[in-house]
Coordinates of C-alpha atoms in Angstrom, one line a residue:
M1266 CA 63.3 10.4 8.0
A1267 CA 62.1 13.8 9.3
A1268 CA 59.9 12.1 11.9
W1269 CA 62.5 9.7 13.2
W1270 CA 65.1 12.5 13.3
A1271 CA 62.7 14.9 15.1
V1272 CA 61.7 12.3 17.7
Y1273 CA 65.3 11.4 18.4
G1274 CA 66.2 15.1 18.9
L1275 CA 63.1 15.6 21.1
R1276 CA 64.1 12.6 23.3
F1277 CA 67.7 13.7 23.9
S1278 CA 66.9 17.4 24.3
L1279 CA 64.5 16.5 27.2
G1280 CA 67.1 14.3 28.9
S1281 CA 70.5 14.9 30.4
L1282 CA 72.4 12.8 27.8
P1283 CA 73.9 14.4 24.6
M1284 CA 72.4 13.7 21.2
D1285 CA 73.3 10.1 20.0
W1286 CA 74.2 10.9 16.3
E1287 CA 75.8 7.5 15.7
G1288 CA 72.7 5.7 17.0
L1289 CA 70.5 7.9 14.8
R1290 CA 72.5 7.1 11.7
Q1291 CA 72.7 3.3 12.3
T1292 CA 68.9 3.0 13.0
L1293 CA 67.8 5.3 10.2
V1294 CA 69.5 3.0 7.7
W1295 CA 67.0 0.3 8.6
V1296 CA 64.0 2.5 9.5
I1297 CA 63.6 3.9 6.0
P1298 CA 63.4 0.6 4.0
V1299 CA 61.2 -1.0 6.7
Q1300 CA 58.7 1.9 6.7
T1301 CA 58.8 2.1 2.9
A1302 CA 57.9 -1.6 2.7
V1303 CA 54.9 -1.0 5.0
F1304 CA 53.7 2.0 2.9
V1305 CA 53.9 -0.1 -0.3
A1306 CA 52.0 -3.0 1.3
I1307 CA 49.3 -0.7 2.6
G1308 CA 49.0 1.0 -0.8
L1309 CA 49.7 4.5 0.5
Y1310 CA 51.6 5.6 -2.6
R1311 CA 48.6 5.0 -4.9
G1312 CA 46.5 7.8 -3.4
L1313 CA 46.2 11.2 -5.0
W1314 CA 47.0 14.0 -2.6
R1315 CA 44.5 16.3 -4.2
Y1316 CA 41.7 14.0 -3.0
A1317 CA 43.1 13.2 0.5
S1318 CA 40.3 12.1 2.8
L1319 CA 39.6 10.3 6.1
D1320 CA 40.3 7.0 4.4
D1321 CA 43.8 8.2 3.6
L1322 CA 44.2 9.3 7.3
R1323 CA 43.3 5.9 8.5
R1324 CA 45.8 4.2 6.1
I1325 CA 48.5 6.6 7.2
A1326 CA 47.8 5.9 10.9
L1327 CA 47.8 2.1 10.2
S1328 CA 51.1 2.4 8.2
A1329 CA 52.8 4.4 11.0
G1330 CA 51.6 2.0 13.7
L1331 CA 52.7 -1.1 11.8
G1332 CA 56.1 0.6 11.1
A1333 CA 56.6 1.3 14.8
L1334 CA 56.0 -2.3 15.6
A1335 CA 58.2 -3.7 12.7
I1336 CA 61.2 -1.4 13.3
P1337 CA 62.3 -2.8 16.7
V1338 CA 61.8 -6.4 15.4
V1339 CA 64.0 -5.7 12.4
L1340 CA 66.7 -4.0 14.5
M1341 CA 66.7 -7.0 16.8
L1342 CA 67.0 -9.5 13.9
V1343 CA 70.0 -7.6 12.3
Q1344 CA 71.5 -7.3 15.8
T1345 CA 72.2 -3.5 15.6
P1346 CA 74.4 -2.6 18.6
V1347 CA 72.1 0.4 19.3
T1348 CA 69.3 0.6 21.8
V1349 CA 66.3 2.6 20.6
P1350 CA 64.7 4.6 23.4
R1351 CA 61.1 3.6 24.2
T1352 CA 60.1 7.2 23.9
V1353 CA 61.2 7.3 20.3
L1354 CA 59.1 4.2 19.4
I1355 CA 56.0 5.7 21.1
L1356 CA 56.3 9.2 19.6
Y1357 CA 57.5 8.2 16.2
P1358 CA 54.1 7.0 14.7
I1359 CA 52.3 10.0 16.2
L1360 CA 54.6 12.5 14.6
L1361 CA 54.8 10.5 11.3
T1362 CA 51.0 10.5 11.0
F1363 CA 50.8 14.2 11.7
L1364 CA 53.5 15.1 9.1
M1365 CA 52.1 12.8 6.3
A1366 CA 48.5 13.6 6.9
G1367 CA 49.1 17.3 7.3
S1368 CA 51.2 17.6 4.1
R1369 CA 48.4 16.0 2.1
F1370 CA 45.6 18.1 3.5
V1371 CA 47.6 21.3 3.1
Y1372 CA 48.2 20.4 -0.6
R1373 CA 44.5 19.6 -1.1
M1374 CA 43.5 22.9 0.5
W1375 CA 46.0 24.7 -1.8
R1376 CA 44.7 22.9 -4.9
E1377 CA 41.1 23.7 -4.0
A1378 CA 41.9 27.4 -3.3
R1379 CA 40.6 27.1 0.3
L1380 CA 43.5 28.9 1.9
F1381 CA 42.8 32.2 0.2
S1382 CA 40.7 32.8 -3.0
P1383 CA 38.8 36.1 -3.0
L1384 CA 37.3 35.0 -6.4
T1385 CA 35.2 32.4 -4.7
A1386 CA 33.2 35.2 -3.0
L1387 CA 32.2 36.4 -6.5
G1388 CA 30.3 33.2 -7.4
E1389 CA 26.5 33.4 -7.9
P1390 CA 24.8 32.9 -4.5
I1391 CA 22.6 29.8 -4.2
L1392 CA 20.6 28.2 -1.4
V1393 CA 20.7 24.4 -0.9
L1394 CA 17.6 22.7 0.3
G1395 CA 18.6 19.7 2.3
A1396 CA 21.7 19.4 4.6
G1397 CA 21.9 15.6 4.4
A1398 CA 24.5 13.4 2.7
A1399 CA 23.8 14.9 -0.8
G1400 CA 24.0 18.4 0.6
V1401 CA 27.3 17.7 2.3
R1402 CA 28.8 16.2 -0.9
L1403 CA 27.5 19.2 -2.9
A1404 CA 29.2 21.6 -0.5
E1405 CA 32.4 19.7 -0.9
A1406 CA 32.2 19.8 -4.6
L1407 CA 31.5 23.5 -4.8
A1408 CA 34.0 24.6 -2.0
G1409 CA 36.5 25.9 -4.5
S1410 CA 34.1 26.9 -7.2
R1411 CA 34.3 30.4 -8.7
E1412 CA 30.9 30.0 -10.4
W1413 CA 28.7 29.2 -7.4
R1414 CA 28.7 30.2 -3.8
I1415 CA 26.5 28.4 -1.2
V1416 CA 25.2 31.1 1.1
G1417 CA 23.3 28.6 3.3
F1418 CA 21.4 25.4 3.8
L1419 CA 17.7 25.0 4.6
D1420 CA 16.6 21.8 6.3
D1421 CA 13.5 20.8 8.3
D1422 CA 15.6 18.7 10.7
I1423 CA 15.7 20.9 13.9
R1424 CA 18.9 19.1 15.0
K1425 CA 20.8 20.5 12.0
Q1426 CA 19.5 24.1 12.1
H1427 CA 21.9 26.9 13.1
R1428 CA 24.9 24.5 12.7
R1429 CA 27.5 24.5 10.0
V1430 CA 28.3 22.1 7.2
H1431 CA 31.7 22.6 5.7
G1432 CA 31.6 26.2 6.9
V1433 CA 28.1 26.9 5.6
Q1434 CA 25.3 27.5 8.1
V1435 CA 22.0 25.7 8.1
L1436 CA 19.9 28.8 8.2
G1437 CA 16.5 27.3 9.1
G1438 CA 13.6 25.3 7.7
I1439 CA 12.5 25.0 4.1
D1440 CA 9.4 27.0 4.8
E1441 CA 11.6 30.0 5.4
L1442 CA 12.7 30.0 1.8
A1443 CA 11.2 33.4 0.9
H1444 CA 12.9 35.2 3.8
W1445 CA 16.4 33.9 3.0
V1446 CA 16.0 34.4 -0.8
K1447 CA 15.3 38.1 -0.1
R1448 CA 18.0 38.3 2.5
Y1449 CA 20.8 37.0 0.3
N1450 CA 19.4 38.1 -3.1
V1451 CA 19.3 34.5 -4.4
F1452 CA 18.0 33.7 -7.9
K1453 CA 18.6 29.9 -7.9
V1454 CA 17.8 27.2 -5.4
V1455 CA 19.2 23.6 -5.5
L1456 CA 17.1 20.7 -4.1
A1457 CA 19.8 18.3 -2.7
L1458 CA 17.3 15.5 -1.8
P1459 CA 17.9 12.8 -4.4
S1460 CA 15.5 10.4 -2.7
A1461 CA 12.7 12.9 -2.2
N1462 CA 9.3 11.8 -3.4
H1463 CA 7.2 13.7 -5.9
R1464 CA 5.1 15.3 -3.1
I1465 CA 8.2 17.1 -1.7
R1466 CA 9.4 18.0 -5.1
R1467 CA 6.0 19.5 -6.0
Q1468 CA 5.9 21.5 -2.8
V1469 CA 9.4 22.9 -3.4
S1470 CA 8.5 23.6 -7.0
E1471 CA 5.4 25.6 -6.0
M1472 CA 7.4 27.5 -3.3
C1473 CA 10.1 28.5 -5.8
L1474 CA 7.4 29.6 -8.3
E1475 CA 5.7 31.7 -5.6
V1476 CA 9.1 33.3 -4.5
G1477 CA 10.2 33.8 -8.1
V1478 CA 13.5 31.8 -8.0
K1479 CA 14.6 29.1 -10.4
A1480 CA 14.5 25.6 -8.9
L1481 CA 17.3 23.1 -9.7
T1482 CA 17.7 19.6 -8.4
V1483 CA 20.6 17.2 -8.0
P1484 CA 20.3 13.8 -9.9
T1485 CA 18.3 11.0 -8.3
Y1486 CA 20.0 8.1 -6.6
E1487 CA 19.4 6.0 -9.6
D1488 CA 21.2 8.5 -11.8
L1489 CA 24.0 8.8 -9.3
L1490 CA 24.5 5.0 -9.3
A1491 CA 24.6 5.2 -13.1
G1492 CA 27.5 7.6 -12.9
T1493 CA 25.9 11.0 -13.1
Q1494 CA 27.9 13.7 -11.3
L1495 CA 26.3 15.3 -8.3
T1496 CA 26.9 18.8 -9.7
T1497 CA 25.0 17.9 -12.9
W1498 CA 21.9 19.8 -12.0
R1499 CA 18.7 19.9 -14.0
N1500 CA 15.7 22.2 -13.8
L1501 CA 12.7 21.0 -11.8
D1502 CA 10.3 20.1 -14.6
V1503 CA 6.6 19.4 -15.1
E1504 CA 7.1 15.8 -14.1
D1505 CA 8.0 17.0 -10.6
L1506 CA 4.6 18.8 -10.4
L1507 CA 2.5 15.8 -11.3
G1508 CA 3.0 14.2 -7.9
R1509 CA 3.1 10.6 -9.1
E1510 CA 4.8 8.2 -6.7
P1511 CA 7.4 5.6 -7.7
V1512 CA 6.0 2.3 -9.0
L1513 CA 6.5 -0.9 -7.0
L1514 CA 7.1 -3.9 -9.3
D1515 CA 7.4 -7.6 -8.8
M1516 CA 11.1 -7.7 -9.6
P1517 CA 11.6 -11.4 -8.8
G1518 CA 8.5 -12.3 -10.8
L1519 CA 9.6 -10.2 -13.8
A1520 CA 13.1 -11.7 -13.6
D1521 CA 11.7 -15.2 -13.7
W1522 CA 9.4 -14.3 -16.6
L1523 CA 11.9 -12.5 -18.8
G1524 CA 15.3 -13.7 -17.5
G1525 CA 17.0 -16.1 -19.9
R1526 CA 14.1 -15.9 -22.4
V1527 CA 13.9 -14.5 -26.0
V1528 CA 12.0 -11.3 -26.1
L1529 CA 10.9 -9.3 -29.2
V1530 CA 9.9 -5.6 -29.1
T1531 CA 8.2 -4.1 -32.1
G1532 CA 8.3 -0.3 -32.5
A1533 CA 11.6 -0.5 -30.6
G1534 CA 12.7 2.9 -31.9
G1535 CA 9.7 4.7 -30.5
S1536 CA 9.3 6.4 -27.1
I1537 CA 7.6 3.4 -25.4
G1538 CA 9.5 0.7 -27.4
S1539 CA 13.0 2.1 -26.6
E1540 CA 12.2 2.3 -22.9
L1541 CA 10.8 -1.2 -23.0
C1542 CA 14.1 -2.4 -24.3
R1543 CA 16.1 -0.5 -21.6
Q1544 CA 14.0 -2.0 -18.8
I1545 CA 13.8 -5.5 -20.2
L1546 CA 17.6 -5.6 -20.3
R1547 CA 17.7 -5.3 -16.5
Y1548 CA 16.2 -8.8 -16.3
Q1549 CA 18.9 -10.4 -18.5
P1550 CA 16.9 -12.0 -21.3
A1551 CA 18.9 -14.5 -23.4
T1552 CA 18.1 -12.5 -26.6
L1553 CA 16.4 -9.2 -27.1
V1554 CA 15.2 -8.6 -30.7
L1555 CA 14.5 -4.9 -31.6
L1556 CA 12.2 -4.5 -34.5
D1557 CA 11.2 -1.2 -36.2
I1558 CA 10.4 -0.1 -39.7
S1559 CA 12.5 3.1 -39.2
E1560 CA 16.2 2.4 -39.8
A1561 CA 17.3 5.6 -38.1
A1562 CA 15.2 5.0 -35.0
L1563 CA 16.3 1.4 -34.8
Y1564 CA 20.0 2.4 -35.1
D1565 CA 19.6 5.0 -32.3
V1566 CA 18.0 2.6 -29.8
F1567 CA 20.4 -0.2 -30.7
S1568 CA 23.4 2.0 -30.3
D1569 CA 22.0 3.3 -27.0
A1570 CA 21.7 -0.2 -25.7
L1571 CA 25.4 -0.8 -26.6
S1572 CA 27.0 2.6 -25.8
K1573 CA 29.1 3.2 -22.8
T1574 CA 27.2 6.5 -22.0
S1575 CA 24.0 4.6 -21.4
G1576 CA 25.5 1.5 -19.9
E1577 CA 27.4 -0.4 -22.6
R1578 CA 27.1 -4.1 -22.0
S1579 CA 26.4 -3.3 -18.4
A1580 CA 26.1 -5.9 -15.7
S1581 CA 22.4 -6.2 -16.5
A1582 CA 23.0 -6.8 -20.2
E1583 CA 26.2 -8.9 -20.1
K1584 CA 24.4 -12.1 -20.9
T1585 CA 22.0 -10.7 -23.4
R1586 CA 22.3 -11.0 -27.2
L1587 CA 21.0 -7.9 -28.9
V1588 CA 19.5 -8.2 -32.4
A1589 CA 18.4 -5.2 -34.6
Q1590 CA 15.7 -6.2 -37.2
V1591 CA 14.4 -3.7 -39.8
G1592 CA 10.9 -4.6 -40.9
D1593 CA 7.2 -3.9 -41.3
V1594 CA 4.7 -5.8 -39.0
K1595 CA 2.3 -6.0 -42.0
D1596 CA 4.8 -8.1 -43.9
A1597 CA 3.5 -11.6 -43.1
A1598 CA 6.4 -13.5 -44.7
L1599 CA 9.0 -11.4 -42.9
M1600 CA 7.2 -11.8 -39.5
S1601 CA 7.0 -15.5 -39.9
A1602 CA 10.7 -15.7 -40.8
V1603 CA 11.8 -13.6 -37.9
L1604 CA 9.7 -15.5 -35.4
S1605 CA 10.9 -18.8 -36.8
R1606 CA 14.5 -17.7 -36.6
F1607 CA 14.5 -16.3 -33.1
K1608 CA 11.6 -18.2 -31.5
P1609 CA 10.6 -15.5 -29.0
D1610 CA 8.9 -16.4 -25.7
V1611 CA 7.4 -13.0 -25.2
I1612 CA 6.4 -10.2 -27.7
F1613 CA 5.7 -6.6 -26.8
H1614 CA 3.9 -5.1 -29.7
A1615 CA 4.4 -1.3 -29.5
A1616 CA 4.6 -0.5 -33.2
A1617 CA 1.7 1.8 -34.1
Y1618 CA 0.7 5.1 -35.7
K1619 CA -0.3 7.3 -32.8
H1620 CA -0.7 10.9 -33.9
V1621 CA -4.4 11.6 -33.8
P1622 CA -4.8 14.7 -36.1
L1623 CA -2.2 13.3 -38.7
M1624 CA -4.0 10.0 -38.9
E1625 CA -7.4 11.8 -39.3
D1626 CA -6.2 13.1 -42.7
A1627 CA -7.9 11.5 -45.7
G1628 CA -4.6 10.3 -47.1
N1629 CA -3.4 8.7 -43.8
A1630 CA -6.5 7.3 -42.2
W1631 CA -6.6 4.0 -44.0
Q1632 CA -2.9 3.5 -43.2
A1633 CA -3.6 3.9 -39.5
V1634 CA -6.2 1.1 -39.7
R1635 CA -3.9 -1.2 -41.8
N1636 CA -0.8 -0.6 -39.6
N1637 CA -2.5 -0.7 -36.2
A1638 CA -5.1 -3.3 -36.7
Y1639 CA -4.0 -5.4 -39.7
G1640 CA -0.3 -5.2 -38.5
T1641 CA -1.5 -6.6 -35.1
F1642 CA -3.3 -9.4 -36.9
V1643 CA -0.3 -10.4 -39.0
L1644 CA 2.1 -10.4 -36.1
G1645 CA -0.4 -12.2 -33.9
Q1646 CA -1.0 -14.9 -36.4
A1647 CA 2.8 -15.4 -36.8
A1648 CA 3.1 -15.5 -33.0
A1649 CA 0.4 -18.1 -32.6
K1650 CA 2.1 -20.3 -35.3
A1651 CA 5.5 -19.9 -33.7
G1652 CA 4.2 -20.9 -30.3
V1653 CA 5.0 -17.6 -28.6
A1654 CA 3.9 -17.9 -24.9
K1655 CA 2.6 -14.3 -24.4
F1656 CA 1.8 -11.4 -26.8
V1657 CA 1.5 -8.0 -25.1
L1658 CA -0.3 -5.3 -27.1
I1659 CA 0.4 -1.7 -26.2
S1660 CA -3.0 0.1 -26.5
T1661 CA -4.2 3.5 -25.6
D1662 CA -7.0 5.3 -23.7
K1663 CA -8.0 6.7 -27.1
A1664 CA -9.4 3.3 -28.0
V1665 CA -12.2 3.9 -25.4
N1666 CA -15.3 5.4 -27.0
P1667 CA -13.0 6.4 -29.9
G1668 CA -13.6 9.8 -31.5
S1669 CA -10.7 9.5 -34.0
V1670 CA -9.5 7.1 -36.7
M1671 CA -6.4 6.4 -34.7
G1672 CA -8.3 5.6 -31.6
A1673 CA -10.7 3.3 -33.5
S1674 CA -7.7 1.5 -35.1
K1675 CA -6.3 0.8 -31.7
R1676 CA -9.7 -0.5 -30.5
L1677 CA -9.7 -2.8 -33.6
A1678 CA -6.2 -4.0 -32.6
E1679 CA -7.6 -4.9 -29.2
M1680 CA -10.5 -6.7 -30.8
V1681 CA -8.1 -8.6 -33.1
C1682 CA -6.2 -9.8 -30.0
Q1683 CA -9.5 -10.8 -28.2
W1684 CA -10.5 -12.8 -31.3
M1685 CA -7.2 -14.6 -31.7
Q1686 CA -7.3 -15.8 -28.0
D1687 CA -8.2 -19.4 -28.7
G1688 CA -4.9 -21.1 -28.6
A1689 CA -1.8 -21.6 -26.5
T1690 CA -0.5 -18.0 -27.1
Q1691 CA -1.9 -15.6 -24.4
F1692 CA -2.9 -12.2 -25.8
V1693 CA -2.8 -9.4 -23.2
M1694 CA -3.7 -5.8 -24.0
V1695 CA -2.4 -2.9 -21.9
R1696 CA -4.3 0.4 -22.1
F1697 CA -3.0 3.7 -20.8
G1698 CA -2.9 7.4 -21.6
N1699 CA -0.3 10.0 -22.6
V1700 CA 3.3 9.8 -21.5
L1701 CA 5.5 12.8 -20.8
N1702 CA 8.2 13.8 -23.4
S1703 CA 7.1 11.2 -25.9
A1704 CA 7.7 11.9 -29.6
G1705 CA 4.9 14.2 -30.8
S1706 CA 3.6 15.0 -27.3
V1707 CA 2.7 18.5 -26.1
I1708 CA 5.7 18.8 -23.7
P1709 CA 8.5 19.1 -26.4
R1710 CA 6.2 21.4 -28.4
F1711 CA 5.5 23.7 -25.4
Q1712 CA 9.2 23.8 -24.6
A1713 CA 10.1 24.9 -28.1
Q1714 CA 7.4 27.6 -28.1
I1715 CA 8.5 28.9 -24.7
A1716 CA 12.1 29.0 -25.9
R1717 CA 10.9 31.2 -28.8
G1718 CA 9.2 33.5 -26.5
G1719 CA 5.7 32.3 -27.3
P1720 CA 2.8 32.1 -27.9
V1721 CA 2.1 28.7 -26.4
T1722 CA -0.7 27.1 -28.4
V1723 CA -3.4 25.1 -26.5
T1724 CA -6.3 23.6 -28.5
H1725 CA -9.1 24.3 -25.8
P1726 CA -9.3 25.9 -22.4
E1727 CA -11.0 22.9 -20.8
I1728 CA -9.1 20.0 -22.6
T1729 CA -7.6 17.4 -20.2
R1730 CA -5.4 14.5 -20.5
Y1731 CA -4.0 11.7 -18.4
F1732 CA -0.2 11.7 -17.9
M1733 CA 2.5 9.5 -16.6
S1734 CA 6.2 9.3 -17.2
I1735 CA 7.6 6.9 -19.8
P1736 CA 9.6 4.8 -17.2
E1737 CA 6.5 4.5 -15.0
A1738 CA 4.2 3.5 -17.9
V1739 CA 6.7 0.9 -19.2
G1740 CA 7.3 -0.5 -15.7
L1741 CA 3.5 -1.0 -15.3
V1742 CA 3.3 -2.4 -18.8
L1743 CA 5.8 -5.1 -17.8
Q1744 CA 3.9 -5.7 -14.6
A1745 CA 0.6 -5.9 -16.4
G1746 CA 2.1 -8.3 -19.0
L1747 CA 3.3 -10.5 -16.2
Q1748 CA -0.1 -10.6 -14.4
G1749 CA -2.4 -10.7 -17.4
S1750 CA -3.8 -13.9 -18.9
G1751 CA -5.2 -14.6 -22.3
G1752 CA -7.8 -12.1 -23.5
D1753 CA -7.3 -9.6 -20.6
I1754 CA -7.4 -5.8 -21.2
M1755 CA -5.2 -4.4 -18.5
V1756 CA -5.9 -0.7 -17.6
L1757 CA -3.2 1.3 -15.9
D1758 CA -4.1 3.8 -13.1
M1759 CA -3.3 7.2 -14.7
G1760 CA -4.3 9.2 -11.6
E1761 CA -6.2 12.4 -12.1
P1762 CA -6.5 14.1 -15.5
I1763 CA -4.5 17.3 -16.0
R1764 CA -5.8 20.4 -17.7
I1765 CA -3.4 21.2 -20.6
V1766 CA -3.7 24.9 -20.1
D1767 CA -2.5 24.4 -16.4
L1768 CA 0.4 22.3 -17.8
A1769 CA 1.3 25.1 -20.1
R1770 CA 1.3 27.8 -17.4
N1771 CA 3.4 25.6 -15.1
M1772 CA 5.9 25.0 -17.8
I1773 CA 6.2 28.7 -18.5
R1774 CA 6.8 29.5 -14.9
L1775 CA 9.3 26.6 -14.4
S1776 CA 11.3 27.8 -17.4
G1777 CA 11.9 31.1 -15.7
A1778 CA 10.0 33.0 -18.5
D1779 CA 7.7 35.9 -17.6
P1780 CA 4.1 34.6 -17.8
E1781 CA 3.0 38.1 -18.8
Q1782 CA 5.3 38.0 -21.9
V1783 CA 4.7 34.4 -23.0
K1784 CA 1.1 34.3 -24.0
I1785 CA -1.2 31.3 -24.3
E1786 CA -3.4 31.1 -27.4
F1787 CA -6.3 28.7 -27.9
T1788 CA -6.4 27.3 -31.5
G1789 CA -9.4 25.0 -31.3
L1790 CA -9.7 21.3 -31.1
R1791 CA -8.0 19.5 -34.0
A1792 CA -9.5 16.8 -36.1
G1793 CA -10.2 13.7 -34.0
E1794 CA -9.5 15.3 -30.7
K1795 CA -11.8 14.9 -27.7
L1796 CA -12.0 17.2 -24.7
H1797 CA -11.6 14.4 -22.2
E1798 CA -10.2 10.9 -22.5
E1799 CA -11.5 7.8 -20.7
L1800 CA -10.0 4.6 -19.6
L1801 CA -13.1 2.4 -19.6
T1802 CA -16.2 2.4 -22.0
D1803 CA -19.7 2.7 -20.6
G1804 CA -20.2 -1.1 -20.9
E1805 CA -16.9 -2.0 -19.3
E1806 CA -16.1 -2.6 -15.6
G1807 CA -12.7 -2.4 -13.9
R1808 CA -11.8 -5.5 -11.9
P1809 CA -9.0 -5.0 -9.4
T1810 CA -5.8 -7.0 -9.5
P1811 CA -3.1 -7.7 -6.9
H1812 CA -1.3 -4.5 -8.1
P1813 CA -3.0 -1.3 -6.9
K1814 CA -2.3 0.6 -10.2
I1815 CA -3.6 -2.1 -12.6
K1816 CA -7.2 -3.1 -13.3
V1817 CA -8.7 -5.6 -15.7
A1818 CA -11.4 -4.2 -18.0
Q1819 CA -14.4 -6.5 -18.7
A1820 CA -14.7 -5.8 -22.4
R1821 CA -17.5 -6.9 -24.6
Q1822 CA -17.1 -10.0 -26.8
V1823 CA -16.1 -9.6 -30.4
P1824 CA -19.0 -10.6 -32.8
G1825 CA -18.4 -13.7 -35.0
G1826 CA -17.2 -12.9 -38.5
L1827 CA -16.3 -9.3 -37.8
I1828 CA -12.6 -9.7 -37.7
E1829 CA -12.7 -11.8 -41.0
E1830 CA -14.5 -8.8 -42.6
I1831 CA -11.9 -6.3 -41.3
I1832 CA -9.0 -8.4 -42.5
A1833 CA -10.5 -8.9 -45.9
H1834 CA -10.8 -5.2 -46.3
C1835 CA -7.2 -4.6 -45.2
E1836 CA -5.8 -7.3 -47.5
N1837 CA -7.4 -5.7 -50.5
D1838 CA -4.7 -3.2 -51.3
Q1839 CA -6.3 -2.2 -54.6
T1840 CA -9.2 -0.6 -53.0
L1841 CA -8.4 2.5 -50.8
P1842 CA -11.6 3.8 -49.2
D1843 CA -12.2 7.5 -49.0
L1844 CA -12.4 9.0 -45.5
E1845 CA -16.2 9.1 -45.3
T1846 CA -16.4 5.4 -46.4
L1847 CA -13.8 4.4 -43.9
R1848 CA -15.7 6.2 -41.1
E1849 CA -18.8 4.3 -42.1
W1850 CA -16.9 1.0 -41.9
L1851 CA -15.5 2.0 -38.5
K1852 CA -19.0 2.8 -37.2
G1853 CA -20.2 -0.6 -38.3
W1854 CA -17.2 -2.4 -36.7
I1855 CA -17.1 -0.4 -33.5
P1856 CA -20.6 0.7 -32.2
E1857 CA -19.0 3.1 -29.7
Y1858 CA -17.1 5.0 -32.4
Q1859 CA -18.2 8.6 -32.5
M1860 CA -16.8 10.7 -35.3
S1861 CA -15.7 14.0 -33.9
D1862 CA -17.8 16.9 -35.3
V1863 CA -14.9 19.2 -36.0
R1864 CA -17.0 21.9 -37.6
S1865 CA -19.2 22.3 -34.4
Q1866 CA -16.1 22.2 -32.2
M1867 CA -14.4 24.9 -34.3
S1868 CA -17.5 27.0 -34.2
E1869 CA -17.6 26.7 -30.4
V1870 CA -14.0 27.8 -30.2
R1871 CA -14.6 30.7 -32.5
S1872 CA -17.6 31.9 -30.4
Q1873 CA -15.4 31.6 -27.3
K1874 CA -12.7 33.7 -29.0
S1875 CA -15.3 36.2 -30.0
E1876 CA -16.5 36.4 -26.4
I1877 CA -13.0 36.8 -25.1
R1878 CA -12.4 39.7 -27.6
N1879 CA -15.6 41.3 -26.5
Q1880 CA -14.5 41.1 -22.8
K1881 CA -11.1 42.6 -23.6
S1882 CA -12.8 45.4 -25.6
E1883 CA -15.1 46.1 -22.6
I1884 CA -12.1 46.2 -20.2
R1885 CA -10.3 48.7 -22.5
N1886 CA -13.4 50.9 -22.6
Q1887 CA -13.7 50.8 -18.8
K1888 CA -10.0 51.8 -18.5
S1889 CA -10.5 54.6 -21.0
E1890 CA -13.5 55.9 -19.1
A1891 CA -11.5 55.7 -15.8
R1892 CA -8.7 57.7 -17.3
R1893 CA -11.1 60.4 -18.6
G1894 CA -12.6 60.6 -15.1
V1895 CA -9.1 61.1 -13.6
I1896 CA -8.5 63.9 -16.1
L1897 CA -11.8 65.6 -15.4
T1898 CA -11.2 65.4 -11.6
S1899 CA -7.7 67.0 -12.0
D1900 CA -9.2 69.8 -14.1
R1901 CA -11.7 70.6 -11.4

């Protein structure tokens, strides 16, 4: 109404004729309902003014233009005896667009406190690395924030430098971080590059560590698509420093292998098992059976697969039937019943005891053998009888030249699978090293120790381990299971081994703690631990596969009668061997098994500690002598 009235007044004020009030009244009676009908048809009333955007501007302009075309048609059909000046029909949509768009954007600016808000200047200053789409959206999200204040962008794109993004200047390149941190007294830096690879993240992490600022990062594109908010920042963690590139998988092949099939995952409540369930759901199996001996762990992963927060019955899981099965893989009757009931096409066997020092204890060692080796035998036999197409065993690098009972038990599980490979069921073993943030790993323990202010305990200054993230490991497990044929031991490329002490130091610095305050203590190798893990034994050779991160180990054949002897021992529950007897058995079954000499390792560590104490004492003596020299000089 205001636009039509204003245009009418403007038309007659510029001409020589007096204002046509009667014509204004007669036309306005029809203009309002016609324009309202257009607004409703376009959906203009459904928009929220607080979030007015360019899309709203386009719809306003379209509505105004269609209204300007519809109004003279309606006036002609109803035969209104008033002639509408052409100037009115031309200027009306322009003024209407200006009034409607302007009112919305003024309201949005008021709601976001952009017109005047001195409190926004009091927010904590931050630098944003990356002035791309994510950086722009981040600037929009924080425009009215009283908690954060973006003082500038850093971007290596020369075309963006010294320009402004939502009123914030692109100060320069990322390599100028130290200068601008000092200039604006910044303590936090946000990496707004959700698609950045690990190499860039590692470089940014190292730069922030050198400068002494805390590095944060926006969610990845995968997280954003899953519904994570852009302002949900997280700390750059140790995974960003490992520099492992994303894994490329044969998605069509995996979809053809798992889609529409029945898949069973044992140990589904564990770190690897639960991630297996999450990734398998993407390929829409007909039924996914989650099996675990722990009721609590099984409930958690089953609820996670169903909950809205993690994608309740998401598009990838709409056609999948989920089944939670509590049970022990050593229970032959139960395994036969479960496999007969669900008739799985593929089994991923992740259930195992994996904690090396705990399984080295005299009371637990035999249970490790029975659960890891005999449990694999029981499940494998049931799988062969049920006609399962493929059985994938999750193994470990600790099965290579094992120095622990746990590692030896996993090597026995591999040997059991090799021995059973004489029928239609294909047994494939996948061998890899440590995964980040798994239950019982060093990462959560280091985090808890750092949070307490230290000390951070590392067993040995030179101990190394292979690491990869849980999603990467599981993705490669699926790929290896797809590629592997009966009897193959698939070995994942773990990259370069990482020194645990370096891992601890990086975690201390990434947490923002003072490395001088949070000390690192060496406690000595624990029972069954080795300084360095391997992925292939001395007698094995790695044969390449079509995937660059997967090899096939040419393992030695299992001697005849050996597995029968092992199974006979395991089935005799009345006889529980002592630790020394068990180790003798393992040595006979696995020639490469080398029992760790814990006493000699502890003696070595004690001598290293003694040497360190002597060095510290010598340094203190030198400092004391230096102080005495200063005093004597000043006396003279």
